[in-house]
PDB file of C-alpha atoms in Angstrom:
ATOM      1  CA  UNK A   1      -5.072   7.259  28.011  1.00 63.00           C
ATOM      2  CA  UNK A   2      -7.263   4.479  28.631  1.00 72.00           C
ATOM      3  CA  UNK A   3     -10.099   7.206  29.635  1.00 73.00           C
ATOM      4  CA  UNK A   4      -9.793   8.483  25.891  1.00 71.00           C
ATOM      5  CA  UNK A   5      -9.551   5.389  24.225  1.00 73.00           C
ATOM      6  CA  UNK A   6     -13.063   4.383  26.293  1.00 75.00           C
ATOM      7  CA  UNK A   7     -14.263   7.642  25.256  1.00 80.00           C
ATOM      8  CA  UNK A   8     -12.872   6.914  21.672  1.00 82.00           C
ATOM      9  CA  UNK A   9     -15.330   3.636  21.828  1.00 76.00           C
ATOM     10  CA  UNK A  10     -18.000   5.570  23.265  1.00 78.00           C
ATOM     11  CA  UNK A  11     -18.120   7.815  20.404  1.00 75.00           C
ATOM     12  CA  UNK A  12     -19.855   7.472  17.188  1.00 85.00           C
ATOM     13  CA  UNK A  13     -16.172   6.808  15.170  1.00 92.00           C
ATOM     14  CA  UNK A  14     -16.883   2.978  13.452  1.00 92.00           C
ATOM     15  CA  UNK A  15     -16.467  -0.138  15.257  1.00 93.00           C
ATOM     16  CA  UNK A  16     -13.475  -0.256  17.933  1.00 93.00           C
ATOM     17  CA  UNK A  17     -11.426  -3.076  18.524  1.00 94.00           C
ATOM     18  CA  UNK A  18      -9.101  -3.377  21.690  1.00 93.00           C
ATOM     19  CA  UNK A  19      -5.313  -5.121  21.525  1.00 95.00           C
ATOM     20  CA  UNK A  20      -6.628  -6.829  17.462  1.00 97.00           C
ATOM     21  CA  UNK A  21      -3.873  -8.709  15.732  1.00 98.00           C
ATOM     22  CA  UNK A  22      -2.710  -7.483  12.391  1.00 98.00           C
ATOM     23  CA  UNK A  23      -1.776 -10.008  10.813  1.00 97.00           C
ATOM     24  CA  UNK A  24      -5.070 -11.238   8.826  1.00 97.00           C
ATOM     25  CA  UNK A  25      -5.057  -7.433   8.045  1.00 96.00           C
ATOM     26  CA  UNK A  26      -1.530  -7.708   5.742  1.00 96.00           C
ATOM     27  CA  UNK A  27      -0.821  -9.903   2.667  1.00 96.00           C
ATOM     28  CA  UNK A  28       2.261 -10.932   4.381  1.00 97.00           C
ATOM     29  CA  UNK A  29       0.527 -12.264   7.195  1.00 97.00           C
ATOM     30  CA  UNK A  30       2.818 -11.182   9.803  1.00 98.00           C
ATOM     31  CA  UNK A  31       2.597  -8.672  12.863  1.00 96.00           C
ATOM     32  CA  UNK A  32       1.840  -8.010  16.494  1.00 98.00           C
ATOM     33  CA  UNK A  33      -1.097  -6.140  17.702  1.00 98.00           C
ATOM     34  CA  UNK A  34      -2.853  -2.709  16.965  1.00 97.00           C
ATOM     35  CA  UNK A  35      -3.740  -0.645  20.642  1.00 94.00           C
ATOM     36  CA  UNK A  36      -7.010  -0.112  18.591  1.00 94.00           C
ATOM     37  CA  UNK A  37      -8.016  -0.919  15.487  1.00 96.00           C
ATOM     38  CA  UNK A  38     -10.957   1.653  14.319  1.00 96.00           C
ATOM     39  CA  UNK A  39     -12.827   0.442  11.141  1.00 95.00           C
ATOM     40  CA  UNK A  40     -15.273   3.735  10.032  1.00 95.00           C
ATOM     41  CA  UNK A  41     -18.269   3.227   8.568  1.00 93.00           C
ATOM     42  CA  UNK A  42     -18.442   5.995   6.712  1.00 94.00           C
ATOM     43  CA  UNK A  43     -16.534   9.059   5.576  1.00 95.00           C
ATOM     44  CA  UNK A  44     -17.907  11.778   8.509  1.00 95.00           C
ATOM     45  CA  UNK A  45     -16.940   9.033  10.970  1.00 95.00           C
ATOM     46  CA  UNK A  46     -13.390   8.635   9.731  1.00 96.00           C
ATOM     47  CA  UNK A  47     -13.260  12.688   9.363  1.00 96.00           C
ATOM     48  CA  UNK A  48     -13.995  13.055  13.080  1.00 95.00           C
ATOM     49  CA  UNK A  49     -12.198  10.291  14.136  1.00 95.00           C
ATOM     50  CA  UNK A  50      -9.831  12.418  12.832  1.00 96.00           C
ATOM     51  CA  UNK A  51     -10.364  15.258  14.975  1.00 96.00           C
ATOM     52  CA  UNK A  52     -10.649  13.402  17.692  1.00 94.00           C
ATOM     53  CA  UNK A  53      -7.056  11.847  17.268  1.00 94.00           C
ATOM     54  CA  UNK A  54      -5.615  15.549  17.158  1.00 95.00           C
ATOM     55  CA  UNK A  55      -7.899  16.786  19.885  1.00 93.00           C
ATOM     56  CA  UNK A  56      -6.391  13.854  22.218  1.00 92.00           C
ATOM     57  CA  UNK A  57      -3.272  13.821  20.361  1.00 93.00           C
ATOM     58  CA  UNK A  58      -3.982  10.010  19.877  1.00 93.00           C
ATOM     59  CA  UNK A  59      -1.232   8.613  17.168  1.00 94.00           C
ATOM     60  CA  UNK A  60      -2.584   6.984  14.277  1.00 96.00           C
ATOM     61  CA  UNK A  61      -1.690   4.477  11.176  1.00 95.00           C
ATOM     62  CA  UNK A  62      -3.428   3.494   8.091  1.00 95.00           C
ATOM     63  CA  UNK A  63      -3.690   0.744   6.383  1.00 93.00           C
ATOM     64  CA  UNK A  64      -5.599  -0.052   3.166  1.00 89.00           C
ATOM     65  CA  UNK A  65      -5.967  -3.738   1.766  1.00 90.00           C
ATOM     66  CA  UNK A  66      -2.490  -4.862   3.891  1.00 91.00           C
ATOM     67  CA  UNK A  67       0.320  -5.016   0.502  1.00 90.00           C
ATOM     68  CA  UNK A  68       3.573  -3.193   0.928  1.00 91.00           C
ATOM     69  CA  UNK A  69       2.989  -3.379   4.397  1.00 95.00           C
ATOM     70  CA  UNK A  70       5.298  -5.245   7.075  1.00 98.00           C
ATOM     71  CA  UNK A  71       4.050  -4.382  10.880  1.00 98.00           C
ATOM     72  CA  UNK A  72       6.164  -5.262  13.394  1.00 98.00           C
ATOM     73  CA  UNK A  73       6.281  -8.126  15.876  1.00 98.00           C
ATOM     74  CA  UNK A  74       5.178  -5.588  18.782  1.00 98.00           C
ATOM     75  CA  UNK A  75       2.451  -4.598  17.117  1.00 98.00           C
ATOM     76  CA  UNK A  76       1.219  -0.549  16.371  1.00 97.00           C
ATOM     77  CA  UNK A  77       1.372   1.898  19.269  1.00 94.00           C
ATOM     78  CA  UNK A  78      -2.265   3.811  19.383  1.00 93.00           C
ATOM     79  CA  UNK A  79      -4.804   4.061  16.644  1.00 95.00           C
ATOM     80  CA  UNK A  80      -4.610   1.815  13.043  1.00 97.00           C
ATOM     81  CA  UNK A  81      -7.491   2.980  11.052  1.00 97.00           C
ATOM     82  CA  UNK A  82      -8.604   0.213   8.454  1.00 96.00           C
ATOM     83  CA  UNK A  83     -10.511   1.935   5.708  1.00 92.00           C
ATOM     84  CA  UNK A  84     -13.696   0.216   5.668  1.00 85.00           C
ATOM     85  CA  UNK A  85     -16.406  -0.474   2.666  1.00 88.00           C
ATOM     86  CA  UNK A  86     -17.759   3.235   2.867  1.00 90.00           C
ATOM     87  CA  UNK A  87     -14.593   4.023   0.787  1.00 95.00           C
ATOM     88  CA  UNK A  88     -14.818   1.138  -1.380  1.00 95.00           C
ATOM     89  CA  UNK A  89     -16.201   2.733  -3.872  1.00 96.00           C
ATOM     90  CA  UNK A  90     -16.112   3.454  -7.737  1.00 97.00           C
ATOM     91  CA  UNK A  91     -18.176   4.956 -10.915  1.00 97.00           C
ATOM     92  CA  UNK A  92     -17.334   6.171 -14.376  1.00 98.00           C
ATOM     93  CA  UNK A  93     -17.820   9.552 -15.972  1.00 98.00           C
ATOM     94  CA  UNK A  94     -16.508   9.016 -19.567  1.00 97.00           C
ATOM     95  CA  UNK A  95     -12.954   8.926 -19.663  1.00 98.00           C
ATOM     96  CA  UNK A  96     -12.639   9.608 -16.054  1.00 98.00           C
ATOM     97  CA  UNK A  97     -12.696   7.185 -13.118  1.00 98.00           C
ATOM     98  CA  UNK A  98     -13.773   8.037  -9.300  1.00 98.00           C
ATOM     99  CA  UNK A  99     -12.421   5.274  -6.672  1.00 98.00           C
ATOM    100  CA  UNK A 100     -12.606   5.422  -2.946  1.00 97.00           C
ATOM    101  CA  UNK A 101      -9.331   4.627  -1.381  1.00 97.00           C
ATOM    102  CA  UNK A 102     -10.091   1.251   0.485  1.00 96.00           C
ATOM    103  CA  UNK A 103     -10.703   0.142  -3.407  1.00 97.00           C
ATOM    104  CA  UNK A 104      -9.046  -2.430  -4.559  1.00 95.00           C
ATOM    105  CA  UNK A 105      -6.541  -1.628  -7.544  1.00 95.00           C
ATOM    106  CA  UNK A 106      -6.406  -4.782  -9.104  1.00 93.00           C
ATOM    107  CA  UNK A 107     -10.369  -4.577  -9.461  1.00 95.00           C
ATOM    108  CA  UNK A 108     -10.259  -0.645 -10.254  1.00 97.00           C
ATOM    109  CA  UNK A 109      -8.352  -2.183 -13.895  1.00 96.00           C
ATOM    110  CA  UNK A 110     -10.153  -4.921 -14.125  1.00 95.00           C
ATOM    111  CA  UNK A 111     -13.453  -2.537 -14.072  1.00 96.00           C
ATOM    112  CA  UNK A 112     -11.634   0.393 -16.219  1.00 97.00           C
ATOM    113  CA  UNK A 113     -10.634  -2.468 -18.962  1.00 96.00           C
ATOM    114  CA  UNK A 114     -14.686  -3.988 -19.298  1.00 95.00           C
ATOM    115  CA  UNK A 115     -15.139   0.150 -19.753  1.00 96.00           C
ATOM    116  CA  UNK A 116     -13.038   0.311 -23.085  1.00 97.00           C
ATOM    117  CA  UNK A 117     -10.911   2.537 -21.186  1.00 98.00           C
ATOM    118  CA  UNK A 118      -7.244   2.472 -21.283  1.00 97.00           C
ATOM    119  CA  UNK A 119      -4.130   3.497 -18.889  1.00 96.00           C
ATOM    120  CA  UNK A 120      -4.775   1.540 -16.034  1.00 96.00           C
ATOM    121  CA  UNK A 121      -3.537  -2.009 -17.298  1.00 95.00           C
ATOM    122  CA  UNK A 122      -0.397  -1.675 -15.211  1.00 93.00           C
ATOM    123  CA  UNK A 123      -2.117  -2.058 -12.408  1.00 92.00           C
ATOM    124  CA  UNK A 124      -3.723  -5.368 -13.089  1.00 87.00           C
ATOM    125  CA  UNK A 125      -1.289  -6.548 -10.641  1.00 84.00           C
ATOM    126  CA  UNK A 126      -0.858  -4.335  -7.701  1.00 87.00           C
ATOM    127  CA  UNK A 127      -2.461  -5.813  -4.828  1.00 86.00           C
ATOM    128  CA  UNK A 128      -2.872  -2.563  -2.824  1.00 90.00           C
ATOM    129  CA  UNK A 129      -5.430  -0.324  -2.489  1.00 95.00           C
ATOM    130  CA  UNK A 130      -6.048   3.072  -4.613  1.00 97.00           C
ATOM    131  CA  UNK A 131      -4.957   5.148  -1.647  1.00 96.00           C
ATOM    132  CA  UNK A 132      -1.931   3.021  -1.204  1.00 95.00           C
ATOM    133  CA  UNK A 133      -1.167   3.267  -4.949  1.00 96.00           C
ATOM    134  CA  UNK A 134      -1.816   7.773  -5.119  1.00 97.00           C
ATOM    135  CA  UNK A 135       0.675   7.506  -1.849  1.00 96.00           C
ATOM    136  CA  UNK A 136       3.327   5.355  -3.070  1.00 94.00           C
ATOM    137  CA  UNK A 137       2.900   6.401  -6.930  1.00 96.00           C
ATOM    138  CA  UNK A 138       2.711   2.709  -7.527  1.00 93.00           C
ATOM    139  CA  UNK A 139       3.450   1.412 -10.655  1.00 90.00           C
ATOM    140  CA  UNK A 140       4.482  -1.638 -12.907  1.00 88.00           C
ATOM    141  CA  UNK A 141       5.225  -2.530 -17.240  1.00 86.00           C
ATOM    142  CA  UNK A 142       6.549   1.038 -17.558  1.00 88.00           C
ATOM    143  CA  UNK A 143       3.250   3.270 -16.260  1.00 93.00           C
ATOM    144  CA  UNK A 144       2.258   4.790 -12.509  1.00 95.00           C
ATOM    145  CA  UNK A 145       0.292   6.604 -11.021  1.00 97.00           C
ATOM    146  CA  UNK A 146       1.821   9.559 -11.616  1.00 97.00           C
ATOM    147  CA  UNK A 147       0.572   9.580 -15.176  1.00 97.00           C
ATOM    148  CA  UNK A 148      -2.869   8.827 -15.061  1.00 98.00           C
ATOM    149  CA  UNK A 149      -4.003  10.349 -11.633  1.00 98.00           C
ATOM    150  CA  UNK A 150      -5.879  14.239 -11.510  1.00 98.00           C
ATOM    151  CA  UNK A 151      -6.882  14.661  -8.323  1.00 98.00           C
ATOM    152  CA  UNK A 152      -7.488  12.901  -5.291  1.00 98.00           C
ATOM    153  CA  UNK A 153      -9.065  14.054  -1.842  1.00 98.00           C
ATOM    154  CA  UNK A 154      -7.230  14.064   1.033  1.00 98.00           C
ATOM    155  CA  UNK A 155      -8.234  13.832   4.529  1.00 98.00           C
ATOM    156  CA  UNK A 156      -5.304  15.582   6.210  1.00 97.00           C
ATOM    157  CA  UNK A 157      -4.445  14.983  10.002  1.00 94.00           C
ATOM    158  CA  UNK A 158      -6.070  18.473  11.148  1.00 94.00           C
ATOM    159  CA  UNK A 159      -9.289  16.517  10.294  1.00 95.00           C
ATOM    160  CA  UNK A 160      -9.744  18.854   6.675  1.00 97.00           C
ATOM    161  CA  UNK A 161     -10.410  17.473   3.555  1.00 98.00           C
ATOM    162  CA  UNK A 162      -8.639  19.056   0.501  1.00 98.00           C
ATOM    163  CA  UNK A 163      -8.413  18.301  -3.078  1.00 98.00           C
ATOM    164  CA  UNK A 164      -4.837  18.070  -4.604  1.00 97.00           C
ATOM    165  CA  UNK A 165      -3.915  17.769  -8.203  1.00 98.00           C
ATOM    166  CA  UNK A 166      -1.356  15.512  -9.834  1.00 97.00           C
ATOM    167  CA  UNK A 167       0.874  18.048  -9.915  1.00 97.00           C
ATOM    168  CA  UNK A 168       0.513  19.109  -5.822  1.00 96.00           C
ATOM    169  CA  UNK A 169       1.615  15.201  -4.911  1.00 97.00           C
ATOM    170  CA  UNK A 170       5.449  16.186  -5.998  1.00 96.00           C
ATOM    171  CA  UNK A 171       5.311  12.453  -7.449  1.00 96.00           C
ATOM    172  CA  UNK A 172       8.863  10.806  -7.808  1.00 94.00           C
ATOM    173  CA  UNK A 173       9.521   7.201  -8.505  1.00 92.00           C
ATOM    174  CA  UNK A 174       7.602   5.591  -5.803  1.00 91.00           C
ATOM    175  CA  UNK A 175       7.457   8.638  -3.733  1.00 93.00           C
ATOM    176  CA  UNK A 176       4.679  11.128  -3.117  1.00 96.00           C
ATOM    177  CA  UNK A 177       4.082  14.292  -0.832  1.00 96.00           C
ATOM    178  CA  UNK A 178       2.265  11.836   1.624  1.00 95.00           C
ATOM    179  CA  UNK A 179       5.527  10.302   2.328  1.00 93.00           C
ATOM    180  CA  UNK A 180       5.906  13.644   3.755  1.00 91.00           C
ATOM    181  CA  UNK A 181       3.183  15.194   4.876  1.00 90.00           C
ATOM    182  CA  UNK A 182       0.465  12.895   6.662  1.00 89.00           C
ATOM    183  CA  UNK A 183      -2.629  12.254   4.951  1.00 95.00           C
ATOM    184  CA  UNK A 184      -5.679   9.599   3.967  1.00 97.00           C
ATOM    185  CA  UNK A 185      -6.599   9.224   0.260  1.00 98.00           C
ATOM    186  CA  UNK A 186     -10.140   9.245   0.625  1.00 98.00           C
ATOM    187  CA  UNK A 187     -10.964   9.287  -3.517  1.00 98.00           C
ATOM    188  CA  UNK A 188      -9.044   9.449  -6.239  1.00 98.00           C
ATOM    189  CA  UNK A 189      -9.569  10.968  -9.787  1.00 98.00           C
ATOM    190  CA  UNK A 190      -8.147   8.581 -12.391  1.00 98.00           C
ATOM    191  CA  UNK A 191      -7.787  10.020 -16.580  1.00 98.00           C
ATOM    192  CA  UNK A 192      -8.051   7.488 -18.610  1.00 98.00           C
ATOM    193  CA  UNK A 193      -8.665   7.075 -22.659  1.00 98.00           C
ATOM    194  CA  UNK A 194     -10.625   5.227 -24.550  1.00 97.00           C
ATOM    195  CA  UNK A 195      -9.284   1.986 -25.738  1.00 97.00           C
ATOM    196  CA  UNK A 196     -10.137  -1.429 -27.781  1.00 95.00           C
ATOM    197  CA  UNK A 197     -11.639  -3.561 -25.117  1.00 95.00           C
ATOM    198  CA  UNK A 198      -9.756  -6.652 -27.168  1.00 94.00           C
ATOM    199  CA  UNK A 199      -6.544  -4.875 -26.742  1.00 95.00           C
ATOM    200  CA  UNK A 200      -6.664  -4.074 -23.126  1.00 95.00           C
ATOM    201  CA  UNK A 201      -8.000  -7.490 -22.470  1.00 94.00           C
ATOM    202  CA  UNK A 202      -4.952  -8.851 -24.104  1.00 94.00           C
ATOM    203  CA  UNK A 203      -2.282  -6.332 -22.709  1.00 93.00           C
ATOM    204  CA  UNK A 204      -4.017  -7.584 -18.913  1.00 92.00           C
ATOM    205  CA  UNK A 205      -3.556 -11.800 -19.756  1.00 91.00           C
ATOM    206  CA  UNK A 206      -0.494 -11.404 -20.821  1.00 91.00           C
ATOM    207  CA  UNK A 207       0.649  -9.761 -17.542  1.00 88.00           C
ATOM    208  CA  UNK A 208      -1.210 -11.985 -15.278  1.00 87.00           C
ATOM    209  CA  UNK A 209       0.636 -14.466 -17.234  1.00 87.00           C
ATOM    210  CA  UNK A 210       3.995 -13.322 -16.654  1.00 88.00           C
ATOM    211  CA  UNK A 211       3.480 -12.345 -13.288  1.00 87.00           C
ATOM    212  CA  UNK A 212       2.469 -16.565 -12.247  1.00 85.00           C
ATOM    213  CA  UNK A 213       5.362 -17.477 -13.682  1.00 90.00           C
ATOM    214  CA  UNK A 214       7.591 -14.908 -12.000  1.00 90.00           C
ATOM    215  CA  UNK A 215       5.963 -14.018  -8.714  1.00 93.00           C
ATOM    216  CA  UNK A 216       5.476 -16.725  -5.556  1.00 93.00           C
ATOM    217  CA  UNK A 217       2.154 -15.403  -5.271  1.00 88.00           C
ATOM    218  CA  UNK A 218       1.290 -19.079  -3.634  1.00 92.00           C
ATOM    219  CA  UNK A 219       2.840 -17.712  -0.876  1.00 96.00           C
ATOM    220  CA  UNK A 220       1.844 -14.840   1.501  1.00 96.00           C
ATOM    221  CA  UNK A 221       4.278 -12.002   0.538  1.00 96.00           C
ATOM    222  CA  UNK A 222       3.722  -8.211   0.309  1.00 94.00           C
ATOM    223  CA  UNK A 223       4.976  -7.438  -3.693  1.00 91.00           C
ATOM    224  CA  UNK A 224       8.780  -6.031  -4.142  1.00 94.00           C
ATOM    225  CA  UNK A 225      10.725  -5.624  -1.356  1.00 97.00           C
ATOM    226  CA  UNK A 226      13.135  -3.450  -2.932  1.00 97.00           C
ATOM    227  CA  UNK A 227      13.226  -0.466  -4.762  1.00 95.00           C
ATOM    228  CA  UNK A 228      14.653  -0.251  -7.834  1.00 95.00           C
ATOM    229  CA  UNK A 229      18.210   1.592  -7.416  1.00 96.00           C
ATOM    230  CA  UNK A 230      18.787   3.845 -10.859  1.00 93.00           C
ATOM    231  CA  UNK A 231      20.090   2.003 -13.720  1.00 94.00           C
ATOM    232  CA  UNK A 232      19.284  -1.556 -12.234  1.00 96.00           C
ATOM    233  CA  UNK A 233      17.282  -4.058 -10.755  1.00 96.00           C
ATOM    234  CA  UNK A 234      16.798  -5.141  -7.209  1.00 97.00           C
ATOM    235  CA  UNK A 235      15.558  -8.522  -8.386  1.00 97.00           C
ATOM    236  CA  UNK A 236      19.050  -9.366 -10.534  1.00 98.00           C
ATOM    237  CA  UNK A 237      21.373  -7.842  -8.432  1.00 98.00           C
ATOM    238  CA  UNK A 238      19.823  -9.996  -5.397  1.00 98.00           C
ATOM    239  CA  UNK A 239      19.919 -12.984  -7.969  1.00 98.00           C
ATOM    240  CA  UNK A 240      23.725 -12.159  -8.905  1.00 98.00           C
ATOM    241  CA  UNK A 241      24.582 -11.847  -4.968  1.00 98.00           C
ATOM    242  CA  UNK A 242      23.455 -15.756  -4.994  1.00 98.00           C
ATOM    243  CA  UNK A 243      20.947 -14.357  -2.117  1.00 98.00           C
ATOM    244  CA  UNK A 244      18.149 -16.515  -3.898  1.00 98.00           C
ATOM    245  CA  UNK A 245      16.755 -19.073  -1.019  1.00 98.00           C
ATOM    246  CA  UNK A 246      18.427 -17.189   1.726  1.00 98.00           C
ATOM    247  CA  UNK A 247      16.253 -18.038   4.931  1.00 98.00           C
ATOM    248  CA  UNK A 248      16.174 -16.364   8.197  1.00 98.00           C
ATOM    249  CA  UNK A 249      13.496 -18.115  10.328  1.00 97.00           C
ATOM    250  CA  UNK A 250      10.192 -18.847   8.527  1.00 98.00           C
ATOM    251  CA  UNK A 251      11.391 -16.035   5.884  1.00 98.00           C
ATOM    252  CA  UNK A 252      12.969 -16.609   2.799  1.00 98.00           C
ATOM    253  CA  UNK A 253      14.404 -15.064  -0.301  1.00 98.00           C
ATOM    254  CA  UNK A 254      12.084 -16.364  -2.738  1.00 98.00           C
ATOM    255  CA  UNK A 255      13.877 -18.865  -5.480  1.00 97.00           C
ATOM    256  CA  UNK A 256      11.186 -17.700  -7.519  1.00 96.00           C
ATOM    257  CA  UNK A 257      11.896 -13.895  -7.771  1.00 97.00           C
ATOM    258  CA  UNK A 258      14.324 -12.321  -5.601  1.00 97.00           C
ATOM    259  CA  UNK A 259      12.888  -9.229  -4.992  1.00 98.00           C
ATOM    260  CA  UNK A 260      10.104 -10.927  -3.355  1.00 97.00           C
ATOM    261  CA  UNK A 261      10.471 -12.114   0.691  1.00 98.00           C
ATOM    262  CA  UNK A 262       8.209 -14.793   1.527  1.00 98.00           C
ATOM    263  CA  UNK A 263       6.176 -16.188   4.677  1.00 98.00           C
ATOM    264  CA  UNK A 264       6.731 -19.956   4.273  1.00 97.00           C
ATOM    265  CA  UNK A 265       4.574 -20.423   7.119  1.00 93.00           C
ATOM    266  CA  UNK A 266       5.831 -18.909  10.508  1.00 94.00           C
ATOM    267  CA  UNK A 267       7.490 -15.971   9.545  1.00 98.00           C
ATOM    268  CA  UNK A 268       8.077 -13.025  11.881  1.00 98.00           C
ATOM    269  CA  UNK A 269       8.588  -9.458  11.788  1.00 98.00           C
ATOM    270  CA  UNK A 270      11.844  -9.917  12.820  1.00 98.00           C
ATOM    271  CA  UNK A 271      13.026 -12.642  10.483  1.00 98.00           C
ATOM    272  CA  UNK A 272      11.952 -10.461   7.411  1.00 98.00           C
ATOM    273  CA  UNK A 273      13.802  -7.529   9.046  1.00 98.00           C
ATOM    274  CA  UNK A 274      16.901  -9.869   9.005  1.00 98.00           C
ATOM    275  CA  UNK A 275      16.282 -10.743   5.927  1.00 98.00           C
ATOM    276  CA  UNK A 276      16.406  -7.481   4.707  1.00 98.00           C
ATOM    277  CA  UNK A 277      19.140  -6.359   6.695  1.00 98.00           C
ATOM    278  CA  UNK A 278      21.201  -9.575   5.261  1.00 98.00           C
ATOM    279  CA  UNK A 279      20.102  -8.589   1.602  1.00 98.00           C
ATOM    280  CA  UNK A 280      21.352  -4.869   1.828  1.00 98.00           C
ATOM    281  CA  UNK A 281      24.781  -6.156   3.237  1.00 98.00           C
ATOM    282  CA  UNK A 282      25.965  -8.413   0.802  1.00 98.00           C
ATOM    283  CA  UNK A 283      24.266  -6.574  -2.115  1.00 98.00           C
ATOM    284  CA  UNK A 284      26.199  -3.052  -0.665  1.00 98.00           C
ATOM    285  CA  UNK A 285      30.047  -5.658  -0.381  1.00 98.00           C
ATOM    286  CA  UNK A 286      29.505  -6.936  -3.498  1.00 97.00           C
ATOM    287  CA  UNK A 287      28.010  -4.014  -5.705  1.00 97.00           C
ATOM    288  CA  UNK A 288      28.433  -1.307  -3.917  1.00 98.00           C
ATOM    289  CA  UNK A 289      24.532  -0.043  -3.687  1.00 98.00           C
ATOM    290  CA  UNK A 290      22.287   0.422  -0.719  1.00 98.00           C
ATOM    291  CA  UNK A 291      18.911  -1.139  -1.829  1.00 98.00           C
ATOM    292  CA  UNK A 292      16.317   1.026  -0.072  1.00 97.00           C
ATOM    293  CA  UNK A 293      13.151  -0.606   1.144  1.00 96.00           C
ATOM    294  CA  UNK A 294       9.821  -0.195  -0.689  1.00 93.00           C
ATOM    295  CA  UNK A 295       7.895  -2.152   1.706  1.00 94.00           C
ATOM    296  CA  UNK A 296       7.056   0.262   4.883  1.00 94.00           C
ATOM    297  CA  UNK A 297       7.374  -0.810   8.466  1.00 96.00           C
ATOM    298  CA  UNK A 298       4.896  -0.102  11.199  1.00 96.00           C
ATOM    299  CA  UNK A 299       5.094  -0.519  14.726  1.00 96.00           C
ATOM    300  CA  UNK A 300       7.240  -0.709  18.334  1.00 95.00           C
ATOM    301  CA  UNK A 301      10.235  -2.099  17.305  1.00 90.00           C
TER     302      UNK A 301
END
């Protein structure tokens, strides 16, 4: 292994980094190390870094801009690919929006919204990237993905790049086909409308507004922990269970909103796992519902 992983650095793949912590790479600031952490510099070098991980059968993660994201304390086994600036990318065409998928969604709105275009005001606070919004059909105030997206290119783990429309991604409340079948965003196809610039300035204040008051975003965090089970709310039936302020090391239950586990300082892995593990207990005794994660975990465990 160590032969292909010199080989791997060798290569003309991005910069390499041996044994890198992840945890400046995540929101949440928690979790072990990466074997290698490959940064690309540019499309071709991700696409045959690609091959090169199937050639060698070399394992390999993903991550975007670090949100929804909890790596574990024993870090990521082989390969974690950190989309680098080459996919940072965006331009306008009308009513249509192109965005590489290390772009930041939170900025993709903001840009769409000084546009006069409309449809993308949910995701003024989504801290993710646009491939890690197409993947998890992220969404927020009633709208996802799912309704505004046309086509995105994939980069699939063969090392091919395909286009698939909205309608190939099998969306699903925060579920897509790449849940299922592996696969990098590398550009996604946003539809948007025409709007009042006034009125999509508006719509955007008012939910940065609500979301200071309601979100511990002082804190590092990585969004909802929770999905939403049908006909509720993670966040109130946490808040019913009294679960608010729960701590398990440095984690805690945040008294803000409940659907949100925070890093007060020293947080581990391991302490939001029990954290979790504590929440879906007492919310399954006392309600009888299984809260499924949203957040995904990476890594040894």
């Amino acid at each position: 292994m160590q032969q292909v992983l010199n080989e791997l650095q060798a290569g003309a793949y991005g910069e390499v980094r041996f044994n890198e912590p992840l945890a400046p790479y995540t929101t949440w600031k928690i979790g072990g190390p990466a074997d290698v952490l490959l940064i690309p510099h540019t499309k071709q070098q991700l696409v045959e870094a690609m091959r090169f991980f199937r050639a060698h059968r070399i394992p390999w993660t993903v991550i975007g801009r670090g949100s929804n994201l909890l790596v574990t304390d024993k870090g990521v086994r082989g390969v974690v690919i950190k989309l680098g600036e080459s996919l940072e990318t965006v331009r306008f065409e009308g009513t249509q929006v192109i965005a590489g998928g290390a772009y930041s969604f939170i900025k993709l709105s903001v840009m769409a919204g000084k546009e006069g275009l409309t449809g993308l005001e949910f995701a003024g606070g989504i801290p993710g990237s646009v491939g890690g919004a197409v993947y998890m059909n992220a969404g927020a105030h009633g709208s996802d993905v799912s309704r505004i997206l046309k086509q995105a290119e994939i980069l699939l783990d063969t090392g091919d790049l395909v286009t698939l429309k909205r309608e190939n991604f099998q969306y699903a409340y925060r579920h897509s086909i790449l849940q299922k079948k592996p696969g990098i965003v590398t550009e996604a196809v946003f539809q948007l409308e025409y709007g009042d610039r006034k009125e999509i300035a508006a719509a955007m204040a008012a939910y940065k507004d609500r979301r200071l008051r309601t979100q511990p975003l002082q804190l590092a965090c990585a969004g909802s922990v929770f999905r939403n089970p049908t006909g509720h709310h993670a966040a109130k039936l946490i808040e019913q269970a009294g679960l608010k302020g729960l701590r398990a090391g440095g984690a805690e239950v945040s008294t803000l909103h409940a659907n949100f586990i925070v890093n007060t300082g020293q947080a581990t892995a391991d302490d939001v796992i029990t954290l979790i593990d504590l929440v879906q207990a007492k919310v399954l005794k006392q309600y009888g519902i299984l809260l499924q994660p949203e957040v995904l975990v990476v890594g040894e465990r």
